Coordinates of C-alpha atoms in Angstrom, one line a residue:
M1171 CA 0.0 0.0 0.0
Y1172 CA 1.4 3.4 -1.0
V1173 CA 0.5 6.7 0.7
N1174 CA 0.7 10.0 -1.2
W1175 CA -0.7 13.5 -0.9
F1176 CA -2.9 15.2 -3.4
N1177 CA -4.4 18.7 -2.9
G1178 CA -4.2 18.4 0.8
Q1179 CA -5.9 15.0 1.0
T1180 CA -4.4 11.6 1.7
V1181 CA -4.3 9.4 -1.4
F1182 CA -4.0 5.6 -0.9
T1183 CA -2.9 3.4 -3.7
I1184 CA -3.9 -0.1 -2.9
R1185 CA -2.3 -3.0 -4.9
L1186 CA -4.6 -6.0 -5.4
K1187 CA -2.6 -9.2 -5.6
N1188 CA -3.5 -12.8 -6.5
L1189 CA -2.5 -14.7 -3.3
R1190 CA -1.7 -17.8 -5.2
T1191 CA 0.5 -16.4 -7.9
G1192 CA 1.7 -13.1 -6.3
D1193 CA 0.7 -11.2 -9.5
V1194 CA -0.5 -7.7 -9.1
M1195 CA -4.1 -7.7 -10.4
G1196 CA -4.6 -3.9 -10.4
K1197 CA -4.4 -0.7 -8.4
I1198 CA -7.0 1.6 -6.9
A1199 CA -6.4 5.2 -5.8
V1200 CA -8.5 6.2 -2.8
F1201 CA -9.0 9.8 -1.7
N1202 CA -10.9 9.7 1.5
T1203 CA -12.3 7.6 4.3
S1204 CA -15.5 6.7 2.6
E1205 CA -13.8 5.6 -0.6
Y1206 CA -11.2 3.7 1.5
L1207 CA -13.9 1.8 3.4
G1208 CA -15.8 1.0 0.2
T1209 CA -12.6 -0.3 -1.3
L1210 CA -11.8 -2.5 1.7
A1211 CA -15.4 -3.9 1.6
V1212 CA -15.0 -4.9 -2.1
K1213 CA -11.6 -6.3 -1.4
A1214 CA -13.0 -8.4 1.3
L1215 CA -15.7 -9.8 -1.0
V1216 CA -13.1 -10.6 -3.8
D1217 CA -10.7 -12.1 -1.3
E1218 CA -13.5 -14.4 0.0
V1219 CA -14.6 -15.6 -3.4
C1220 CA -11.0 -16.2 -4.5
L1221 CA -10.1 -18.2 -1.4
T1222 CA -9.5 -21.8 -2.5
P1223 CA -10.6 -24.6 -1.8
K1224 CA -13.9 -23.8 -0.2
P1225 CA -16.5 -26.5 0.4
G1226 CA -19.7 -25.9 -1.6
L1227 CA -18.7 -22.3 -2.5
V1228 CA -17.5 -20.6 -5.6
D1229 CA -13.7 -20.4 -5.7
E1230 CA -10.9 -20.4 -8.3
V1231 CA -11.3 -24.1 -9.0
N1232 CA -15.0 -24.7 -9.3
N1233 CA -18.5 -23.3 -8.6
G1234 CA -19.1 -25.5 -5.6
S1235 CA -22.8 -26.4 -5.1
H1236 CA -23.9 -23.7 -7.5
H1237 CA -25.0 -24.2 -11.1
D1238 CA -26.0 -20.5 -11.5
L1239 CA -22.9 -18.8 -10.1
T1240 CA -19.3 -18.3 -11.5
L1241 CA -16.2 -16.7 -10.2
S1242 CA -16.4 -13.9 -12.8
M1243 CA -20.0 -13.2 -11.8
M1244 CA -19.1 -13.0 -8.1
K1245 CA -16.3 -10.6 -8.8
A1246 CA -18.4 -8.4 -11.1
S1247 CA -21.1 -8.4 -8.4
A1248 CA -18.7 -7.4 -5.7
R1249 CA -17.2 -4.6 -7.7
S1250 CA -20.6 -3.2 -8.6
L1251 CA -21.3 -2.6 -4.9
Y1252 CA -18.4 -0.2 -4.5
P1253 CA -20.3 3.1 -4.9
F1254 CA -23.0 2.0 -2.5
F1255 CA -20.5 1.1 0.2
V1256 CA -19.0 4.5 -0.3
D1257 CA -22.4 6.1 0.0
M1258 CA -23.1 4.2 3.2
A1259 CA -19.9 5.4 4.8
Q1260 CA -20.6 9.0 3.7
A1261 CA -24.1 8.8 5.1
A1262 CA -23.0 7.5 8.5
K1263 CA -20.0 9.8 9.0
G1264 CA -20.1 11.3 12.5
K1265 CA -23.6 10.1 13.2
Q1266 CA -24.7 8.1 16.2
P1267 CA -26.7 4.8 15.8
S1268 CA -30.4 5.8 15.3
Q1269 CA -33.5 4.8 13.4
S1270 CA -32.7 7.5 10.9
L1271 CA -29.3 6.1 10.2
R1272 CA -30.7 2.5 10.0
E1273 CA -33.2 3.6 7.5
T1274 CA -30.7 5.5 5.4
L1275 CA -28.3 2.5 5.3
G1276 CA -31.3 0.4 4.4
E1277 CA -32.3 2.6 1.5
I1278 CA -28.8 2.5 0.1
G1279 CA -28.6 -1.2 0.7
R1280 CA -31.8 -1.8 -1.4
K1281 CA -30.3 0.2 -4.2
A1282 CA -27.2 -1.9 -4.0
E1283 CA -29.3 -5.0 -4.2
E1284 CA -31.0 -3.7 -7.4
K1285 CA -27.6 -3.1 -8.9
M1286 CA -26.4 -6.6 -7.9
F1287 CA -29.4 -8.2 -9.5
A1288 CA -28.9 -6.1 -12.7
V1289 CA -25.3 -7.3 -12.9
T1290 CA -26.1 -10.9 -12.2
N1291 CA -29.4 -11.2 -14.2
G1292 CA -31.4 -11.7 -11.1
I1293 CA -29.2 -14.0 -9.2
N1294 CA -28.5 -13.4 -5.5
T1295 CA -24.8 -13.2 -5.0
H1296 CA -24.2 -10.8 -2.2
K1297 CA -27.5 -9.8 -0.5
G1298 CA -26.3 -11.1 2.9
A1299 CA -22.9 -9.4 2.5
I1300 CA -24.6 -6.1 1.6
W1301 CA -26.4 -6.3 5.0
S1302 CA -23.4 -7.2 7.1
L1303 CA -20.8 -5.0 5.5
G1304 CA -23.2 -2.1 5.2
L1305 CA -23.7 -2.1 9.0
L1306 CA -20.0 -2.5 9.7
I1307 CA -19.1 0.3 7.3
G1308 CA -21.8 2.5 8.9
S1309 CA -20.4 1.7 12.3
V1310 CA -16.8 2.5 11.4
A1311 CA -17.8 5.8 9.7
S1312 CA -20.0 6.9 12.5
Q1313 CA -17.2 7.0 15.1
G1314 CA -13.8 6.5 13.5
N1315 CA -11.0 4.5 15.0
S1316 CA -12.3 1.7 17.1
T1317 CA -11.5 -1.9 18.0
S1318 CA -13.3 -4.7 16.0
E1319 CA -15.3 -5.5 19.0
E1320 CA -16.5 -1.9 19.3
I1321 CA -17.3 -1.7 15.6
A1322 CA -19.3 -4.9 15.7
K1323 CA -21.2 -3.9 18.9
R1324 CA -22.1 -0.5 17.4
A1325 CA -23.2 -2.2 14.1
G1326 CA -25.5 -4.4 16.2
K1327 CA -27.0 -1.3 17.8
I1328 CA -27.7 0.2 14.4
A1329 CA -29.3 -3.1 13.3
R1330 CA -31.6 -3.2 16.3
F1331 CA -33.4 -0.1 15.1
E1332 CA -36.4 -0.7 12.9
D1333 CA -36.5 0.3 9.2
A1334 CA -40.0 1.7 8.6
F1335 CA -39.4 1.7 4.9
M1336 CA -38.4 -1.9 4.5
I1337 CA -41.0 -4.1 2.8
K1338 CA -41.2 -7.4 4.6
K1339 CA -41.0 -10.3 2.1
L1340 CA -41.2 -14.0 2.6
T1341 CA -37.6 -15.0 1.6
N1342 CA -35.8 -18.3 1.9
G1343 CA -34.0 -16.9 4.9
T1344 CA -37.2 -15.9 6.7
K1345 CA -38.8 -19.3 5.9
V1346 CA -35.8 -21.1 7.4
K1347 CA -35.7 -18.9 10.5
K1348 CA -39.4 -19.6 11.2
K1349 CA -39.1 -23.4 10.5
Y1350 CA -35.9 -24.1 12.5
G1351 CA -35.9 -21.3 15.1
V1352 CA -32.5 -19.9 14.1
N1353 CA -31.2 -16.3 14.2
G1354 CA -30.1 -15.9 10.6
A1355 CA -28.2 -12.9 9.3
V1356 CA -30.5 -10.3 11.0
G1357 CA -30.2 -12.0 14.4
E1358 CA -26.4 -12.3 13.9
A1359 CA -26.1 -8.6 13.2
K1360 CA -28.4 -7.5 16.1
A1361 CA -26.3 -9.6 18.5
G1362 CA -23.1 -7.7 17.4
F1363 CA -21.8 -10.4 15.0
P1364 CA -20.7 -12.8 17.7
H1365 CA -19.5 -15.5 15.2
I1366 CA -17.1 -13.0 13.7
I1367 CA -15.7 -11.8 17.0
K1368 CA -15.5 -15.3 18.6
F1369 CA -14.4 -17.4 15.6
V1370 CA -13.4 -15.6 12.5
L1371 CA -11.1 -12.9 13.8
P1372 CA -9.1 -15.1 16.2
M1373 CA -8.3 -17.5 13.3
L1374 CA -7.3 -14.6 11.0
R1375 CA -4.9 -13.3 13.7
E1376 CA -3.4 -16.8 14.4
T1377 CA -1.1 -17.5 11.5
K1378 CA 1.1 -15.7 9.0
N1379 CA 0.0 -17.9 6.2
I1380 CA -2.9 -15.9 4.8
N1381 CA -4.6 -18.7 2.9
H1382 CA -4.5 -21.1 5.8
S1383 CA -5.8 -18.5 8.3
R1384 CA -8.7 -17.6 6.0
L1385 CA -9.7 -21.2 5.4
N1386 CA -9.4 -22.0 9.1
A1387 CA -11.6 -19.0 9.9
L1388 CA -14.2 -20.3 7.5
M1389 CA -14.0 -23.7 9.1
A1390 CA -14.4 -22.1 12.6
V1391 CA -17.6 -20.3 11.6
M1392 CA -19.0 -23.3 9.7
A1393 CA -18.4 -25.4 12.8
H1394 CA -20.6 -23.2 14.9
L1395 CA -23.1 -21.2 12.7
D1396 CA -26.6 -22.3 12.1
D1397 CA -26.2 -21.5 8.5
T1398 CA -29.6 -20.7 6.9
C1399 CA -28.2 -21.4 3.4
I1400 CA -27.4 -25.0 4.5
L1401 CA -30.7 -25.4 6.3
H1402 CA -32.6 -24.2 3.3
R1403 CA -31.2 -26.9 1.0
G1404 CA -30.4 -29.8 3.4
G1405 CA -32.2 -29.3 6.7
T1406 CA -30.8 -30.0 10.2
L1407 CA -29.2 -33.3 9.2
A1408 CA -27.0 -31.7 6.6
L1409 CA -26.2 -28.8 8.9
E1410 CA -24.9 -31.1 11.6
K1411 CA -22.9 -33.2 9.2
V1412 CA -21.2 -30.0 7.8
K1413 CA -20.5 -28.7 11.3
E1414 CA -19.0 -32.0 12.3
G1415 CA -16.8 -32.0 9.1
A1416 CA -15.6 -28.4 9.8
R1417 CA -14.8 -29.3 13.4
A1418 CA -12.7 -32.3 12.2
V1419 CA -10.6 -30.0 10.0
L1420 CA -9.7 -27.9 13.1
Q1421 CA -9.3 -30.9 15.4
D1422 CA -6.8 -32.3 12.9
G1423 CA -4.6 -29.2 13.2
G1424 CA -6.2 -26.9 10.6
V1425 CA -5.7 -26.8 6.9
G1426 CA -1.9 -26.1 7.3
T1427 CA -1.4 -29.8 8.4
R1428 CA -1.6 -32.8 6.1
E1429 CA -4.3 -34.4 8.3
G1430 CA -6.3 -31.1 8.4
F1431 CA -6.1 -30.6 4.7
Q1432 CA -7.2 -34.1 4.0
S1433 CA -10.2 -33.5 6.3
L1434 CA -11.0 -30.3 4.3
L1435 CA -11.0 -32.4 1.1
K1436 CA -13.4 -34.9 2.8
L1437 CA -15.6 -32.0 3.9
N1438 CA -15.6 -30.7 0.3
S1439 CA -16.8 -34.1 -1.0
L1440 CA -19.4 -34.3 1.7
V1441 CA -20.8 -30.8 0.9
E1442 CA -20.9 -31.6 -2.8
A1443 CA -22.8 -34.9 -2.2
L1444 CA -25.3 -33.1 0.0
F1445 CA -25.4 -30.3 -2.5
V1446 CA -25.5 -27.6 0.1
S1447 CA -23.6 -24.3 0.4
P1448 CA -22.4 -22.5 3.5
G1449 CA -23.3 -19.1 2.1
G1450 CA -24.0 -17.5 5.5
S1451 CA -20.6 -18.6 6.7
A1452 CA -19.0 -17.1 3.6
D1453 CA -20.7 -13.7 4.3
L1454 CA -19.4 -13.6 7.8
L1455 CA -15.9 -14.5 6.6
A1456 CA -16.0 -11.6 4.2
A1457 CA -17.2 -9.3 7.0
G1458 CA -14.4 -10.6 9.2
L1459 CA -11.8 -10.0 6.5
F1460 CA -13.0 -6.4 6.3
L1461 CA -12.6 -5.9 10.0
Y1462 CA -9.2 -7.7 10.0
E1463 CA -7.9 -5.3 7.3
L1464 CA -8.9 -2.4 9.5
E1465 CA -7.1 -4.0 12.4
K1466 CA -3.9 -4.5 10.4
R1467 CA -3.9 -1.0 8.9
G1468 CA -5.1 0.8 12.0
I1469 CA -7.5 2.8 10.0
G1470 CA -10.9 4.2 10.9
G1471 CA -13.2 6.9 9.6
N1472 CA -12.3 10.4 10.8
L1473 CA -14.8 13.2 11.1
D1474 CA -12.8 15.5 8.8
G1475 CA -13.3 13.1 5.8
N1476 CA -9.7 12.0 5.5
T1477 CA -8.2 8.8 6.7
S1478 CA -5.5 8.3 9.3
L1479 CA -2.9 5.7 8.7
H1480 CA -0.8 4.0 11.4
L1481 CA 1.8 1.5 10.3

């Protein structure tokens, strides 16, 4: 990451790298906090989808348990959300959690969903991620430099306000929540993203091997989350089998060991046979990657619109 100055504002040049090859995939110049947070959010989504191998999920090898999704579609969807993430950060800058802020973020989020569906021809690629990342972006922008725990807690406070303008629809997620009595993405957010704080971030902080730490973080959340995407396709039996398989990966030392990686491959075969996809876990991993990038770079939204950098 390079830091320059342009007309009195901090300019960040972020190099996007392919973790497997080391090749530089592109550069993005960022001029203020809102743009920086939007860029980190998109980066988190792209990093998540490129993480390989992921059981049942789109990655750089295959499309997992999805006939309608591709890697290129997921990347295009993620990149299309950038201006909406920026707008969310701008709208939340310096504001305390409130119903008004919740409704503003919700309005921008619905516009982001419209764009996503336009890019994907009606396929839901990132609806859950728009919800979780939007709340976290709003939380960061509202108060600036904070710990991940503080950001998640404040995001939960925003989520607990009602959005009077949201039209309640009977979605797959709401059907699953009602049928199985689980929290889903809304409950996770209102609780302050406990699965990110308890499972994703500790794994991301644990090892210097980025790919291993990210896969272990995914295993950790899969081992504990009542993933509504899995429940929707496979019910409780499939969910328990997936949880058991993810726990086995970690009990065998994680993906960085031969035994742990073999358990990951077994889990991949199991998930393909069940034809389920841990989409909720993937959304939380992406949100955790966003928070972890903030931790590493020591950056939060400042009220003056510029970004402070502590390396």
